[in-house]
């Protein structure tokens, strides 16, 4: 697989992900609201809350994100007739075969994800530090992390699942023809 094919894999996964997000918006957005509220409260008032409350809220956020990822994976597999009836072991084998067949394309996903991280996390953080007055920084940061939960974070889960979905489809067993 070439660099171009790796970028095409990213694009295809993002397009598929956009469709999945639109089709299941209420489910994805709804599950993302728990981390959204938690992040806003943690950034805005976290220092004023008891430590146990902050820890419990982090555990709830982590558990909610695991549920969101599980739901996305189920939707991805159930939406593909070719994957729907496969066992978890068969899905892992297909994913491994898809990665083996396109290692460069798989590696490109990490570069694209890194670029997305810089554009959607690092640069906004730097912009807040540079352009927002000190007394407003906490509120603006709280709003930013709240907005990122149902958008950037949820879509990243969906997009990376789309990459895995595509690799599983590409990792279908090859049928060897008997030598005559």
mmCIF file of C-alpha atoms in Angstrom:
data_model
loop_
_atom_site.group_PDB
_atom_site.id
_atom_site.type_symbol
_atom_site.label_atom_id
_atom_site.label_comp_id
_atom_site.label_asym_id
_atom_site.label_seq_id
_atom_site.Cartn_x
_atom_site.Cartn_y
_atom_site.Cartn_z
ATOM 1 C CA UNK A 1 0.000 0.000 0.000
ATOM 2 C CA UNK A 2 1.336 3.424 -0.893
ATOM 3 C CA UNK A 3 1.130 6.742 0.918
ATOM 4 C CA UNK A 4 -1.670 7.728 -1.452
ATOM 5 C CA UNK A 5 -3.583 4.560 -0.578
ATOM 6 C CA UNK A 6 -3.079 5.306 3.130
ATOM 7 C CA UNK A 7 -4.520 8.786 2.696
ATOM 8 C CA UNK A 8 -7.409 7.285 0.728
ATOM 9 C CA UNK A 9 -8.004 4.906 3.636
ATOM 10 C CA UNK A 10 -8.200 7.921 5.992
ATOM 11 C CA UNK A 11 -10.582 9.720 3.654
ATOM 12 C CA UNK A 12 -12.814 6.679 3.177
ATOM 13 C CA UNK A 13 -12.940 6.060 6.926
ATOM 14 C CA UNK A 14 -13.789 9.726 7.556
ATOM 15 C CA UNK A 15 -16.579 9.715 4.951
ATOM 16 C CA UNK A 16 -17.991 6.479 6.375
ATOM 17 C CA UNK A 17 -17.638 7.970 9.854
ATOM 18 C CA UNK A 18 -19.504 11.118 8.872
ATOM 19 C CA UNK A 19 -22.392 9.020 7.599
ATOM 20 C CA UNK A 20 -22.426 6.873 10.739
ATOM 21 C CA UNK A 21 -22.363 9.957 12.981
ATOM 22 C CA UNK A 22 -25.221 11.553 11.036
ATOM 23 C CA UNK A 23 -27.312 8.339 11.095
ATOM 24 C CA UNK A 24 -26.765 7.787 14.818
ATOM 25 C CA UNK A 25 -26.339 11.385 15.926
ATOM 26 C CA UNK A 26 -28.604 11.238 18.979
ATOM 27 C CA UNK A 27 -26.921 8.085 20.265
ATOM 28 C CA UNK A 28 -23.345 9.340 19.770
ATOM 29 C CA UNK A 29 -24.100 12.877 20.931
ATOM 30 C CA UNK A 30 -26.112 11.607 23.892
ATOM 31 C CA UNK A 31 -23.319 9.337 25.115
ATOM 32 C CA UNK A 32 -20.866 12.197 24.610
ATOM 33 C CA UNK A 33 -22.849 14.516 26.886
ATOM 34 C CA UNK A 34 -21.630 12.804 30.071
ATOM 35 C CA UNK A 35 -17.938 13.493 29.308
ATOM 36 C CA UNK A 36 -18.920 16.935 28.024
ATOM 37 C CA UNK A 37 -20.480 17.978 31.323
ATOM 38 C CA UNK A 38 -17.731 16.304 33.346
ATOM 39 C CA UNK A 39 -14.951 18.062 31.432
ATOM 40 C CA UNK A 40 -16.634 21.435 31.723
ATOM 41 C CA UNK A 41 -17.092 21.040 35.480
ATOM 42 C CA UNK A 42 -13.560 19.650 35.961
ATOM 43 C CA UNK A 43 -11.909 22.541 34.140
ATOM 44 C CA UNK A 44 -14.158 25.235 35.576
ATOM 45 C CA UNK A 45 -14.628 24.108 39.199
ATOM 46 C CA UNK A 46 -12.498 20.964 39.593
ATOM 47 C CA UNK A 47 -10.126 22.491 42.118
ATOM 48 C CA UNK A 48 -13.063 23.392 44.358
ATOM 49 C CA UNK A 49 -14.604 19.900 44.338
ATOM 50 C CA UNK A 50 -13.613 17.086 46.705
ATOM 51 C CA UNK A 51 -11.007 14.751 45.237
ATOM 52 C CA UNK A 52 -13.375 11.767 45.410
ATOM 53 C CA UNK A 53 -15.915 13.608 43.253
ATOM 54 C CA UNK A 54 -13.272 14.355 40.628
ATOM 55 C CA UNK A 55 -12.061 10.741 40.633
ATOM 56 C CA UNK A 56 -15.611 9.366 40.403
ATOM 57 C CA UNK A 57 -16.392 11.763 37.553
ATOM 58 C CA UNK A 58 -13.243 10.668 35.676
ATOM 59 C CA UNK A 59 -14.202 7.012 36.129
ATOM 60 C CA UNK A 60 -17.709 7.761 34.849
ATOM 61 C CA UNK A 61 -16.256 9.603 31.839
ATOM 62 C CA UNK A 62 -13.891 6.728 31.063
ATOM 63 C CA UNK A 63 -16.680 4.168 31.366
ATOM 64 C CA UNK A 64 -18.965 6.267 29.156
ATOM 65 C CA UNK A 65 -16.267 6.511 26.497
ATOM 66 C CA UNK A 66 -15.794 2.727 26.588
ATOM 67 C CA UNK A 67 -19.557 2.301 26.111
ATOM 68 C CA UNK A 68 -19.449 4.782 23.213
ATOM 69 C CA UNK A 69 -16.580 2.887 21.593
ATOM 70 C CA UNK A 70 -18.393 -0.432 22.073
ATOM 71 C CA UNK A 71 -21.560 0.975 20.482
ATOM 72 C CA UNK A 72 -19.594 2.359 17.526
ATOM 73 C CA UNK A 73 -17.844 -0.981 16.997
ATOM 74 C CA UNK A 74 -21.172 -2.826 17.105
ATOM 75 C CA UNK A 75 -22.712 -0.407 14.621
ATOM 76 C CA UNK A 76 -19.702 -0.789 12.314
ATOM 77 C CA UNK A 77 -19.819 -4.582 12.307
ATOM 78 C CA UNK A 78 -23.601 -4.805 12.091
ATOM 79 C CA UNK A 79 -23.671 -2.424 9.130
ATOM 80 C CA UNK A 80 -21.486 -4.743 7.040
ATOM 81 C CA UNK A 81 -23.110 -8.013 5.915
ATOM 82 C CA UNK A 82 -19.647 -9.446 5.308
ATOM 83 C CA UNK A 83 -18.623 -8.840 8.934
ATOM 84 C CA UNK A 84 -21.945 -9.273 10.724
ATOM 85 C CA UNK A 85 -21.804 -13.005 11.462
ATOM 86 C CA UNK A 86 -18.115 -13.263 12.266
ATOM 87 C CA UNK A 87 -16.774 -14.152 15.685
ATOM 88 C CA UNK A 88 -14.577 -11.722 17.573
ATOM 89 C CA UNK A 89 -11.591 -13.940 16.781
ATOM 90 C CA UNK A 90 -12.398 -13.869 13.049
ATOM 91 C CA UNK A 91 -12.749 -10.073 13.152
ATOM 92 C CA UNK A 92 -9.331 -9.765 14.833
ATOM 93 C CA UNK A 93 -7.819 -12.111 12.241
ATOM 94 C CA UNK A 94 -9.260 -10.031 9.420
ATOM 95 C CA UNK A 95 -8.010 -6.837 11.009
ATOM 96 C CA UNK A 96 -4.533 -8.354 11.327
ATOM 97 C CA UNK A 97 -4.604 -9.552 7.720
ATOM 98 C CA UNK A 98 -5.770 -6.108 6.556
ATOM 99 C CA UNK A 99 -2.915 -4.461 8.438
ATOM 100 C CA UNK A 100 -0.425 -6.993 7.043
ATOM 101 C CA UNK A 101 -1.589 -6.282 3.498
ATOM 102 C CA UNK A 102 -1.322 -2.521 3.930
ATOM 103 C CA UNK A 103 1.238 -1.695 6.620
ATOM 104 C CA UNK A 104 2.183 1.682 5.175
ATOM 105 C CA UNK A 105 -1.468 2.647 4.858
ATOM 106 C CA UNK A 106 -2.037 1.601 8.455
ATOM 107 C CA UNK A 107 0.995 3.616 9.585
ATOM 108 C CA UNK A 108 -0.280 6.657 7.671
ATOM 109 C CA UNK A 109 -3.338 6.650 9.949
ATOM 110 C CA UNK A 110 -1.113 7.543 12.900
ATOM 111 C CA UNK A 111 0.381 10.466 11.004
ATOM 112 C CA UNK A 112 -3.091 11.695 10.025
ATOM 113 C CA UNK A 113 -4.291 11.255 13.605
ATOM 114 C CA UNK A 114 -1.235 13.185 14.833
ATOM 115 C CA UNK A 115 -1.961 15.996 12.400
ATOM 116 C CA UNK A 116 -5.587 16.095 13.535
ATOM 117 C CA UNK A 117 -4.391 16.248 17.157
ATOM 118 C CA UNK A 118 -2.160 19.225 16.407
ATOM 119 C CA UNK A 119 -4.892 21.049 14.470
ATOM 120 C CA UNK A 120 -7.767 20.316 16.835
ATOM 121 C CA UNK A 121 -6.071 20.215 20.227
ATOM 122 C CA UNK A 122 -2.628 21.799 20.314
ATOM 123 C CA UNK A 123 -3.332 24.861 18.155
ATOM 124 C CA UNK A 124 -6.612 25.789 19.893
ATOM 125 C CA UNK A 125 -4.848 25.456 23.258
ATOM 126 C CA UNK A 126 -2.051 27.715 22.078
ATOM 127 C CA UNK A 127 -4.566 30.200 20.690
ATOM 128 C CA UNK A 128 -6.343 30.373 24.040
ATOM 129 C CA UNK A 129 -3.047 30.882 25.864
ATOM 130 C CA UNK A 130 -2.030 33.585 23.383
ATOM 131 C CA UNK A 131 -5.228 35.521 22.773
ATOM 132 C CA UNK A 132 -7.590 35.013 25.721
ATOM 133 C CA UNK A 133 -7.233 37.201 28.776
ATOM 134 C CA UNK A 134 -6.034 35.398 31.897
ATOM 135 C CA UNK A 135 -9.303 35.903 33.796
ATOM 136 C CA UNK A 136 -11.356 34.334 30.941
ATOM 137 C CA UNK A 137 -8.965 31.497 30.062
ATOM 138 C CA UNK A 138 -10.500 28.941 32.411
ATOM 139 C CA UNK A 139 -14.019 29.492 31.051
ATOM 140 C CA UNK A 140 -12.909 29.463 27.406
ATOM 141 C CA UNK A 141 -10.877 26.290 28.000
ATOM 142 C CA UNK A 142 -13.881 24.670 29.727
ATOM 143 C CA UNK A 143 -16.085 25.513 26.746
ATOM 144 C CA UNK A 144 -13.453 24.228 24.303
ATOM 145 C CA UNK A 145 -13.064 20.847 26.019
ATOM 146 C CA UNK A 146 -16.849 20.577 26.275
ATOM 147 C CA UNK A 147 -17.287 21.190 22.563
ATOM 148 C CA UNK A 148 -14.554 18.700 21.674
ATOM 149 C CA UNK A 149 -16.232 15.762 23.460
ATOM 150 C CA UNK A 150 -19.278 15.325 21.220
ATOM 151 C CA UNK A 151 -17.406 16.460 18.112
ATOM 152 C CA UNK A 152 -13.672 15.799 17.874
ATOM 153 C CA UNK A 153 -13.385 12.961 20.391
ATOM 154 C CA UNK A 154 -16.549 11.149 19.315
ATOM 155 C CA UNK A 155 -15.683 11.540 15.639
ATOM 156 C CA UNK A 156 -12.123 10.312 16.253
ATOM 157 C CA UNK A 157 -13.556 7.124 17.784
ATOM 158 C CA UNK A 158 -15.834 6.728 14.772
ATOM 159 C CA UNK A 159 -13.109 7.524 12.250
ATOM 160 C CA UNK A 160 -10.592 5.082 13.760
ATOM 161 C CA UNK A 161 -13.314 2.436 13.871
ATOM 162 C CA UNK A 162 -13.888 3.178 10.175
ATOM 163 C CA UNK A 163 -10.205 2.522 9.517
ATOM 164 C CA UNK A 164 -10.491 -0.814 11.329
ATOM 165 C CA UNK A 165 -13.696 -1.640 9.456
ATOM 166 C CA UNK A 166 -12.024 -0.985 6.116
ATOM 167 C CA UNK A 167 -8.995 -3.070 7.115
ATOM 168 C CA UNK A 168 -11.281 -5.941 8.187
ATOM 169 C CA UNK A 169 -13.021 -5.807 4.831
ATOM 170 C CA UNK A 170 -9.635 -5.713 3.085
ATOM 171 C CA UNK A 171 -8.443 -8.605 5.258
ATOM 172 C CA UNK A 172 -10.920 -11.114 3.910
ATOM 173 C CA UNK A 173 -9.332 -14.503 3.413
ATOM 174 C CA UNK A 174 -7.812 -15.007 0.017
ATOM 175 C CA UNK A 175 -9.059 -17.933 -1.929
ATOM 176 C CA UNK A 176 -6.109 -19.773 -3.362
ATOM 177 C CA UNK A 177 -6.677 -21.379 -6.693
ATOM 178 C CA UNK A 178 -5.453 -24.929 -7.060
ATOM 179 C CA UNK A 179 -2.404 -25.258 -9.256
ATOM 180 C CA UNK A 180 -3.271 -27.181 -12.389
#
